[in-house]
mmCIF file of C-alpha atoms and ligand atoms in Angstrom:
data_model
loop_
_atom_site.group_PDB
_atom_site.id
_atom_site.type_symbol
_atom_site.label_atom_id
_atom_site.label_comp_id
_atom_site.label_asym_id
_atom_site.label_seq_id
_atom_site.Cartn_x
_atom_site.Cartn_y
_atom_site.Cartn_z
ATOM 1 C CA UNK A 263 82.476 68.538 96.013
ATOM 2 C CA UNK A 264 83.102 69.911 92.340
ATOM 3 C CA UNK A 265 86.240 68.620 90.614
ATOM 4 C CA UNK A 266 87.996 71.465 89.007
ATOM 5 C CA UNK A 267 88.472 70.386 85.042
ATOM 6 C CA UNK A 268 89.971 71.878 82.372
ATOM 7 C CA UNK A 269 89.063 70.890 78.655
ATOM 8 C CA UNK A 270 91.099 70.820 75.801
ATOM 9 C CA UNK A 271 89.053 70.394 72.534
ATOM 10 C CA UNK A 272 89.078 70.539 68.513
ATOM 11 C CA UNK A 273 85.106 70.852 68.330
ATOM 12 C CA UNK A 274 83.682 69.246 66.072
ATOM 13 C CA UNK A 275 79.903 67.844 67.092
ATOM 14 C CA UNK A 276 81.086 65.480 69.966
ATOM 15 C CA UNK A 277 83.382 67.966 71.546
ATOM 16 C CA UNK A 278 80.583 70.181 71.613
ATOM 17 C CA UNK A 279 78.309 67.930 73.259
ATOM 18 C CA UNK A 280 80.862 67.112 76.036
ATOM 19 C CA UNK A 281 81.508 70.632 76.428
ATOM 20 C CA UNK A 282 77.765 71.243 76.978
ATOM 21 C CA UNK A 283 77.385 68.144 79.564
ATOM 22 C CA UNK A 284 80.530 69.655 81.944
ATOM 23 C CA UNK A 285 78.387 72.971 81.885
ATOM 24 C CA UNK A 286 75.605 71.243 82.984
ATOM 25 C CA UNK A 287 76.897 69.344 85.223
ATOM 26 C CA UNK A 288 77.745 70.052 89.215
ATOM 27 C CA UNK A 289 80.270 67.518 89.697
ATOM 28 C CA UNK A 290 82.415 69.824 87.465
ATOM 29 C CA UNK A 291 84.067 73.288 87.765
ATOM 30 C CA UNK A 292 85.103 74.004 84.700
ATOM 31 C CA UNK A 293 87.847 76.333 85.235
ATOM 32 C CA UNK A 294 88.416 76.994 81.292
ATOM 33 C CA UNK A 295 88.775 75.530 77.694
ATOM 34 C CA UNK A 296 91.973 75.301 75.863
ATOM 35 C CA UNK A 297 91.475 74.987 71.527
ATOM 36 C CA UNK A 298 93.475 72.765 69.150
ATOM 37 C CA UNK A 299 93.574 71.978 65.518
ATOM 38 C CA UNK A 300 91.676 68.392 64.694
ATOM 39 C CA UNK A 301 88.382 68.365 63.229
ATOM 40 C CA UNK A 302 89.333 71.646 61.823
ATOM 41 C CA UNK A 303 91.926 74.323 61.876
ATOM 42 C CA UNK A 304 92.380 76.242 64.986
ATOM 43 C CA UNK A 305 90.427 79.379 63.457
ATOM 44 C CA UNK A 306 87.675 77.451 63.381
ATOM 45 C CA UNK A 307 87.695 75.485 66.275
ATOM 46 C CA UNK A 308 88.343 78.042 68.439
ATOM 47 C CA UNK A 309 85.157 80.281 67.268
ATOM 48 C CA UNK A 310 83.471 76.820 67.616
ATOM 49 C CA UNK A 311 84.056 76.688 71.385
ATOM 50 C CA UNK A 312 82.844 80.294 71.703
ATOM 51 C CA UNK A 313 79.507 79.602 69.879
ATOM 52 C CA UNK A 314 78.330 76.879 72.021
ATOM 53 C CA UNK A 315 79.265 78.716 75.191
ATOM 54 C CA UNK A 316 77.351 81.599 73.978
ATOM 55 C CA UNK A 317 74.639 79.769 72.839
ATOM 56 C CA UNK A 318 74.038 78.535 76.691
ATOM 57 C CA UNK A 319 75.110 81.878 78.004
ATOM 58 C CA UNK A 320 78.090 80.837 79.874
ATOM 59 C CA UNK A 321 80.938 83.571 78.067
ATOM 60 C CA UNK A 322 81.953 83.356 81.712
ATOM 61 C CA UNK A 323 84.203 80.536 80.541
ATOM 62 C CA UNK A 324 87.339 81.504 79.116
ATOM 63 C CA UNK A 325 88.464 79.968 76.040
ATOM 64 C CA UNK A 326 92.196 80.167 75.058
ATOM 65 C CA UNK A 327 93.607 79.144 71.655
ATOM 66 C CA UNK A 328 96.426 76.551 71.588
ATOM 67 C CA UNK A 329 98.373 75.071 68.706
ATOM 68 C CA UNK A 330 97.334 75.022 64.860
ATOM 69 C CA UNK A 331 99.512 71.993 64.101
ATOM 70 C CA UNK A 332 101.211 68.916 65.174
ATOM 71 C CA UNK A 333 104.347 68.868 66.849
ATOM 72 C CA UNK A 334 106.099 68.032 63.498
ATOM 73 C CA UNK A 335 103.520 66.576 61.622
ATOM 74 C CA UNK A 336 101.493 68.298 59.083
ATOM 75 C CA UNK A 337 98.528 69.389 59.553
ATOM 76 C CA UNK A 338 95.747 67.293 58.455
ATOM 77 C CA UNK A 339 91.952 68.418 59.589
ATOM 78 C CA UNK A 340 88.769 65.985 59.486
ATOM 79 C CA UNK A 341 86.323 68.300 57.779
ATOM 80 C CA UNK A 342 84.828 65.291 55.779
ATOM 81 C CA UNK A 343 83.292 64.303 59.553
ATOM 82 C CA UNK A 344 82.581 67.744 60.711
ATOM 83 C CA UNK A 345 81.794 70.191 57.732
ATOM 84 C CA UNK A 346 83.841 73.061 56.651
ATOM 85 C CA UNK A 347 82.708 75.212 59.321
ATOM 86 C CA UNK A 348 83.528 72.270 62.209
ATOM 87 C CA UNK A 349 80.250 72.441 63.748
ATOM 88 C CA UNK A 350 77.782 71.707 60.675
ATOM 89 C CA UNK A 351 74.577 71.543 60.641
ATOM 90 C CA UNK A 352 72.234 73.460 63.056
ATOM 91 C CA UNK A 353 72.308 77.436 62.554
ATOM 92 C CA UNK A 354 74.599 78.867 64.899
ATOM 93 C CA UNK A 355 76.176 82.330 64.727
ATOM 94 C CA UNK A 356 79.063 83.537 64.126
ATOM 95 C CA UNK A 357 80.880 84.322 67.720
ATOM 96 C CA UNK A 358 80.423 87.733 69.408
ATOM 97 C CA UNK A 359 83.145 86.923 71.875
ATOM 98 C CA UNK A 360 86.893 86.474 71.959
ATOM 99 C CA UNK A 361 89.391 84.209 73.240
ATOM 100 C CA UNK A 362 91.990 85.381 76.165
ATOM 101 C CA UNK A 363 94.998 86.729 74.963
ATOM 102 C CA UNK A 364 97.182 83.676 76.348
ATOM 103 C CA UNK A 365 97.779 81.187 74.485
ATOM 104 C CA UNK A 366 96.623 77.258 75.851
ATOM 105 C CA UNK A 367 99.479 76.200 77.446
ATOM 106 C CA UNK A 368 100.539 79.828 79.648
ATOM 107 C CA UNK A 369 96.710 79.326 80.024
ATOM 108 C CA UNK A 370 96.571 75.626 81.481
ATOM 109 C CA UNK A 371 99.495 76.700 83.724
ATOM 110 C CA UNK A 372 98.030 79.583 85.220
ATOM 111 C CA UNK A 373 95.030 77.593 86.017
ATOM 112 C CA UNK A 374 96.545 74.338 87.103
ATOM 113 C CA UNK A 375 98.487 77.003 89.393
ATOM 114 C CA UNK A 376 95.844 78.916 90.768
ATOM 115 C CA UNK A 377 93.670 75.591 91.761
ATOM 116 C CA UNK A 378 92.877 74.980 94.826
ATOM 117 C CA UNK A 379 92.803 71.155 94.309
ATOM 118 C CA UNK A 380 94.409 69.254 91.762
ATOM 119 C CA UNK A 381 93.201 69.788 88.206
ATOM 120 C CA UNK A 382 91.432 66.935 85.674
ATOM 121 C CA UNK A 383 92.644 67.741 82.071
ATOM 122 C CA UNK A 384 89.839 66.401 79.520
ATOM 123 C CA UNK A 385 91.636 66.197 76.022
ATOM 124 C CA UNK A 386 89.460 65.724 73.574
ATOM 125 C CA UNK A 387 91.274 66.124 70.587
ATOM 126 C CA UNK A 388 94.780 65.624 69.032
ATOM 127 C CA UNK A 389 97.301 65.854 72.179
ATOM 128 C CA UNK A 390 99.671 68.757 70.912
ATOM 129 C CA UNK A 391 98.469 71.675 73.955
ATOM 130 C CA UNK A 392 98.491 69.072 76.465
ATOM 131 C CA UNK A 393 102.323 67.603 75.026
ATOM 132 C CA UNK A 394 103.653 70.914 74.809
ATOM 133 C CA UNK A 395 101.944 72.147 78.449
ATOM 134 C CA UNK A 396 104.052 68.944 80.202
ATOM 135 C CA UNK A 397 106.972 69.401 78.585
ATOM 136 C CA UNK A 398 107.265 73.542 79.604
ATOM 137 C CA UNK A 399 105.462 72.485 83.293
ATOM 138 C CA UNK A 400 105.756 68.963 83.544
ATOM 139 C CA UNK A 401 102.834 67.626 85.806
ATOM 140 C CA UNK A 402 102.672 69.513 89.503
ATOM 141 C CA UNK A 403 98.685 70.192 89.945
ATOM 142 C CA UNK A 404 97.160 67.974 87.272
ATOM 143 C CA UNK A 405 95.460 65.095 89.366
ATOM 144 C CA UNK A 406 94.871 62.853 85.863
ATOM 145 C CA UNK A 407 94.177 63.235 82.247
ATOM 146 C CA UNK A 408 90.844 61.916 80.967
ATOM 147 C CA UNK A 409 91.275 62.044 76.803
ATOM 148 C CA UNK A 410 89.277 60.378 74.203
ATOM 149 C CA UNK A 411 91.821 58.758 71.815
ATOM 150 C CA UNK A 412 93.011 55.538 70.676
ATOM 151 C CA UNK A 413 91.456 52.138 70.327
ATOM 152 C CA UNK A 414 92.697 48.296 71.848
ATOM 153 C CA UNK A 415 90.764 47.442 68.151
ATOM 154 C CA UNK A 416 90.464 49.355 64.383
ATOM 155 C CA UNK A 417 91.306 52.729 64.002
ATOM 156 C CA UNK A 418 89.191 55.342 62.071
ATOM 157 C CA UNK A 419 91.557 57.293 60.476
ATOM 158 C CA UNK A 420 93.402 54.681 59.133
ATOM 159 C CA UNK A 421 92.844 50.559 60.190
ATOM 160 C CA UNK A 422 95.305 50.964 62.573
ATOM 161 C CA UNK A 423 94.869 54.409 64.349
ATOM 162 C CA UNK A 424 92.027 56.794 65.909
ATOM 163 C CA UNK A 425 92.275 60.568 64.545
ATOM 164 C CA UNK A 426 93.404 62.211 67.816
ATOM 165 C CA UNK A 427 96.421 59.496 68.502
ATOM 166 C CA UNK A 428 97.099 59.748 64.488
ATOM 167 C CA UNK A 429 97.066 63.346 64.216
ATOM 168 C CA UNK A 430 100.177 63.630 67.055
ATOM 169 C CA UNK A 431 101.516 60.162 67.670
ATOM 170 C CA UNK A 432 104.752 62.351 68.967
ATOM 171 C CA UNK A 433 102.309 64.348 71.128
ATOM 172 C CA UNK A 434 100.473 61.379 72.141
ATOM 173 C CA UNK A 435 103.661 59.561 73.189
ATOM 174 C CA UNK A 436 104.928 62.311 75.674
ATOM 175 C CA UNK A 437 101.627 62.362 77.576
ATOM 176 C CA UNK A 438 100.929 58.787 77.923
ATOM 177 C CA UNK A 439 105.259 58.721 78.981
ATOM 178 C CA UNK A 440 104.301 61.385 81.631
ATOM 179 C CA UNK A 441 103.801 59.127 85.009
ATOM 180 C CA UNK A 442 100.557 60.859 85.152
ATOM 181 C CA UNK A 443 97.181 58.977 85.970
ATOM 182 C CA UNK A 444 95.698 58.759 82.200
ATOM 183 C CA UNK A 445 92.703 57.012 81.544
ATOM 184 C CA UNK A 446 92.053 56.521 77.819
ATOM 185 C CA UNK A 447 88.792 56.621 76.349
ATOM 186 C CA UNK A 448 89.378 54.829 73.344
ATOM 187 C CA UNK A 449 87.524 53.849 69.737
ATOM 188 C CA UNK A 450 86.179 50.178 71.671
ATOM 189 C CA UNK A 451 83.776 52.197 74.452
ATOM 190 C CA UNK A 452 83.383 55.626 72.036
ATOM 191 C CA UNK A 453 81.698 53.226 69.657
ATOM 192 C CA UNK A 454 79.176 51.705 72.163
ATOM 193 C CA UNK A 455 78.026 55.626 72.400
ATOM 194 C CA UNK A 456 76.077 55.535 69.166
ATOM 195 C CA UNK A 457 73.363 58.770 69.635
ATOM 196 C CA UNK A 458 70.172 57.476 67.190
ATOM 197 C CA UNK A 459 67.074 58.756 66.400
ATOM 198 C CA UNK A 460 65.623 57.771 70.088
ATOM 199 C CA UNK A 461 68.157 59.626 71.894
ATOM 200 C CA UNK A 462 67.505 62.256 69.038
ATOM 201 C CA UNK A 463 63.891 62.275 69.585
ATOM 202 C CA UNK A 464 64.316 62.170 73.976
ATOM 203 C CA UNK A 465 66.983 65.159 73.237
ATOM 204 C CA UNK A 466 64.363 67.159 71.204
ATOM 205 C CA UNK A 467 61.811 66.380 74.216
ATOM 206 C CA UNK A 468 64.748 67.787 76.609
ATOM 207 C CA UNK A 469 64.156 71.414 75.356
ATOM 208 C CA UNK A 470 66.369 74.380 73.409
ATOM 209 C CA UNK A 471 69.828 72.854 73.665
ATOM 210 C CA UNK A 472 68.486 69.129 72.915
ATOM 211 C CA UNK A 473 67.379 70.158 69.779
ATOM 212 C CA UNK A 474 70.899 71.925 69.022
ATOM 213 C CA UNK A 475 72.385 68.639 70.129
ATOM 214 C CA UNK A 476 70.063 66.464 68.187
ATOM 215 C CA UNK A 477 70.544 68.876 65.236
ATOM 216 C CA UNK A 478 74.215 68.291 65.925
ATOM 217 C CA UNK A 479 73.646 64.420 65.698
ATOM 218 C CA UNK A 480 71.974 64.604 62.264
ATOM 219 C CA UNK A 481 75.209 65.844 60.259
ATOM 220 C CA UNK A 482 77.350 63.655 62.717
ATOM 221 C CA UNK A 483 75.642 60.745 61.898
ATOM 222 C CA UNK A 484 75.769 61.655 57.921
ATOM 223 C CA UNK A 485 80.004 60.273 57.791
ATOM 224 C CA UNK A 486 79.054 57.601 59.919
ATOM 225 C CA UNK A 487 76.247 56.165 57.944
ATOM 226 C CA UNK A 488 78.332 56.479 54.682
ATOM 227 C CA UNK A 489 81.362 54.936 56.450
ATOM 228 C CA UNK A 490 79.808 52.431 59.180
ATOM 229 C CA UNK A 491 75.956 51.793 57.825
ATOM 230 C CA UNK A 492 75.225 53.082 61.295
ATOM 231 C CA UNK A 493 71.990 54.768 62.010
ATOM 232 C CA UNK A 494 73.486 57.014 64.346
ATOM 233 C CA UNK A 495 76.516 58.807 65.585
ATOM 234 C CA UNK A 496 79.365 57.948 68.321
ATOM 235 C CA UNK A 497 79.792 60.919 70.622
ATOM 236 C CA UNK A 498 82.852 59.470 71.415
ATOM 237 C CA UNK A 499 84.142 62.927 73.066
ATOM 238 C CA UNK A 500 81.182 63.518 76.060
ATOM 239 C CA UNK A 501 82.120 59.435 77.149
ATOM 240 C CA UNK A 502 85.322 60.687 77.991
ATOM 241 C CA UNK A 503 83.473 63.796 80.082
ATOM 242 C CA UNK A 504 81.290 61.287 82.048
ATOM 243 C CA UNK A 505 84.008 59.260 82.729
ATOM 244 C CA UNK A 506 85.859 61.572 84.292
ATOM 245 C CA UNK A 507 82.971 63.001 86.221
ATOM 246 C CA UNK A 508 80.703 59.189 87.530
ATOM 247 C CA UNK A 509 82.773 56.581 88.461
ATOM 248 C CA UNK A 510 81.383 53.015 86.968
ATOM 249 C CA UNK A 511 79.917 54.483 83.926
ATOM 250 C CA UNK A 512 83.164 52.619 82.064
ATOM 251 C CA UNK A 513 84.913 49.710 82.910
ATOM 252 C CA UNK A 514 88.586 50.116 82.475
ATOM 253 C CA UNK A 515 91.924 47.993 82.525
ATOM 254 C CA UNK A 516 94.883 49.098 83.466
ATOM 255 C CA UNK A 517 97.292 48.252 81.426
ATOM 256 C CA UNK A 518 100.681 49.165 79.197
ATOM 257 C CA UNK A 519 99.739 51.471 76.174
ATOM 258 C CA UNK A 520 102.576 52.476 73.591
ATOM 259 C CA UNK A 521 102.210 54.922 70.909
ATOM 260 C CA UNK A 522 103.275 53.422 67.089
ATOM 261 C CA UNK A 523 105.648 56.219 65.342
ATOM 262 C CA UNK A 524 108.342 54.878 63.669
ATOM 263 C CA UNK A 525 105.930 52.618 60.934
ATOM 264 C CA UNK A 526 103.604 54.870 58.281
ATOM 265 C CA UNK A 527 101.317 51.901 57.889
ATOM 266 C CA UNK A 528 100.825 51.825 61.426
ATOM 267 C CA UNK A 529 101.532 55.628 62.455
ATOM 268 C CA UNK A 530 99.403 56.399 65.567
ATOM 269 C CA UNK A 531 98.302 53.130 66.541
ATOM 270 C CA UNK A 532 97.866 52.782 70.646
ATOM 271 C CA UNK A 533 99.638 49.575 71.118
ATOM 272 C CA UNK A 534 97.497 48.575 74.352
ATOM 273 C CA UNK A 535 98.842 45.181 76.275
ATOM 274 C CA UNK A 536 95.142 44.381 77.046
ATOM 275 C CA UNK A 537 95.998 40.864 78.405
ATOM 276 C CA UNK A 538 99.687 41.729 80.091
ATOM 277 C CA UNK A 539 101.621 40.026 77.563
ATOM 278 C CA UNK A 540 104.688 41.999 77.812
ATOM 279 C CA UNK A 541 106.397 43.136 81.111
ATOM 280 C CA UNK A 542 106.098 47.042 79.829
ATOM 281 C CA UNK A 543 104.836 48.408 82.785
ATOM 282 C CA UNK A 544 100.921 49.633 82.867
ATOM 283 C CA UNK A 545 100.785 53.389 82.483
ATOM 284 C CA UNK A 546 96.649 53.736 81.442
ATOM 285 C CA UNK A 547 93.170 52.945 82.727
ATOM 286 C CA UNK A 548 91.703 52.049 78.840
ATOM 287 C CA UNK A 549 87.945 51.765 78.483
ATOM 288 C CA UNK A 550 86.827 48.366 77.848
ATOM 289 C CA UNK A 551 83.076 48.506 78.215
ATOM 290 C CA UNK A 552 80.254 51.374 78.652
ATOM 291 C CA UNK A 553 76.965 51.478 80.654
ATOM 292 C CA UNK A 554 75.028 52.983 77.639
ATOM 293 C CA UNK A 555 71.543 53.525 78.844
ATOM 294 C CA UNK A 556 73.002 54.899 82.279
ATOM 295 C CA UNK A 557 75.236 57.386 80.146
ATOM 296 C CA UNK A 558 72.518 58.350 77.420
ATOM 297 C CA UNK A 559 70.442 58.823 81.085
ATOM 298 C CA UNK A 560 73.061 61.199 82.254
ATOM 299 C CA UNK A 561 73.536 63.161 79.341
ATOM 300 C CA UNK A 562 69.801 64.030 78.427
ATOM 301 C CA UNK A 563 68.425 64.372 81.443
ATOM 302 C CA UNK A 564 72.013 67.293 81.754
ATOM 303 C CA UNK A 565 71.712 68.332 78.580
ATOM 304 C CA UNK A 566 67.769 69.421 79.766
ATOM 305 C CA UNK A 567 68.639 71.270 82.433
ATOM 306 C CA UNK A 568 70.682 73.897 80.051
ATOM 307 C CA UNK A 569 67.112 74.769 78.818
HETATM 308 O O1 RIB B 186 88.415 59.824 66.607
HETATM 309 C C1 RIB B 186 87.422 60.577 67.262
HETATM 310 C C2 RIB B 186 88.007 61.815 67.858
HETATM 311 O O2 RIB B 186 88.574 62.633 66.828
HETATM 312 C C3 RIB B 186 86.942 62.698 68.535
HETATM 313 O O3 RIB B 186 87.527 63.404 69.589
HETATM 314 C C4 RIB B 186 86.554 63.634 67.432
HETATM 315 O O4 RIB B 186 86.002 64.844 67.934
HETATM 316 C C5 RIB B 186 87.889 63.888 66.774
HETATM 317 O O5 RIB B 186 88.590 64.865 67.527
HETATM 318 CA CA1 CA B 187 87.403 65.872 69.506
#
């Protein structure tokens, strides 16, 4: 049976890749995506999400536009990771289609409503939609929240904190506070997700929408090169996806996470109690280690069925 999801994104390369492997695959009903600012500004985001479901022919899905900056932060966007246009590289065009009129967080409330089973929110980007939709709803219908964000180790926004946590540690704070199931797909598994010029080359095999993806990769992989010396690019955003959607793909602990705000230095760090030194009480499943050739598996072989 289908697990009824709901993704909230800032795409950017790697949220587009994890949108395109819960379209393709049938352990998910995707009941609708939700836009944020992040790798870019909400604009631009938001006509990101449309592109890639147009370029697979799903405008079925709707897409509703959520907040264009931080709860009281200012806005910061990563375009020196994902271009000025937030999806870089391969030629895509413009949008033809429009998001719904409601904004993110009537829209994850309607849905979350209207479920017939209890809903799996995939955040994928700075946590402001998802902050502001338990605050106005609190948590009735939302089963867990499966986000990419945060590291036990180095950030990579600043040593000491991952974009998305960094971007709204106040956000951040309210949903890992919320009693809700969270499992955290932080920096320490995202990173074992490097896509390189094999999965490149076995995603150009795959067909149409491998080549986008590999295409995708190239420009990804151009900030992480520069930064890391990699050879390749962390799709940090689809591990989070597959998580959510095939148990055992990442090995998690449970454990105490707390979200850094008062300190600058330090603003946005996930303070995770890894080894239960404290007696804060464990409110996160945190990734710890990834199966890599059973994900890269997963997501080529789905990626290939979207033609
Ligand atoms: O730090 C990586 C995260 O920040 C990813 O979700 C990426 O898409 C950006 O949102
Ligand atoms: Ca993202």
């Amino acid at each position: 049976m289908s697990i009824p999801v709901l993704l909230d994104c800032d795409p950017g390369h790697d949220d587009a890749i994890a949108l395109l492997l819960a379209l393709a695959s049938p352990e998910v009903d995707l009941l609708g995506v939700t836009t944020t600012y992040g790798n870019q500004t909400l604009e631009k985001t938001t006509a990101n999400a449309l592109r890639v479901l147009e370029l697979v022919g799903r405008e079925d899905v709707p897409v509703a536009a959520g907040a264009a900056a931080p709860l009281r932060r200012q806005l910061v966007v990563a375009a020196h990771v994902h271009g000025e246009s937030g999806l870089d590289g391969p030629a895509l065009p413009p949008p033809r289609t429009a998001p719904v009129s409601d904004d993110a967080v009537t829209f994850l409330a309607d849905r979350i409503a209207a479920a017939r089973r209890p809903v799996t929110l995939v955040p994928t980007g700075p946590l402001t939609n998802v902050a502001r939709f338990l605050r106005a709803h609190g948590g009735d219908g939302v089963d867990r929240i499966v986000l990419m964000g945060g590291a036990i180790a180095e950030g990579n926004m600043t040593p000491a904190a991952e974009f998305n946590i960094w971007a709204d540690p106040e956000a951040a704070a309210i949903v890992f506070a919320s009693g809700l199931e969270i499992h955290m797909l932080g920096l320490d598994v995202t990173h074992q997700a490097l896509l390189g010029r094999a999965e490149e080359e076995r995603l150009r095999q795959a067909g149409r929408v491998g080549c986008f993806v590999a295409d995708l990769n190239v420009f990804f992989t151009r900030y992480h090169r520069e930064t890391y010396g990699w050879d390749g690019a962390p799709i940090h955003d689809a591990v989070a996806l597959a998580h959510a959607i095939v148990p055992g793909l990442v090995e998690t602990v449970h454990c105490n996470v707390e979200i850094e705000r008062e300190s600058e230095l330090c603003r946005g760090r996930t303070v995770v109690d890894r080894w239960h030194r404290t007696e804060r009480p464990a409110n996160a499943h945190v990734g710890v280690a990834l199966d890599r050739e059973r994900f890269f598996g997963l997501l080529i072989e789905r990626v290939g069925s979207l033609g």
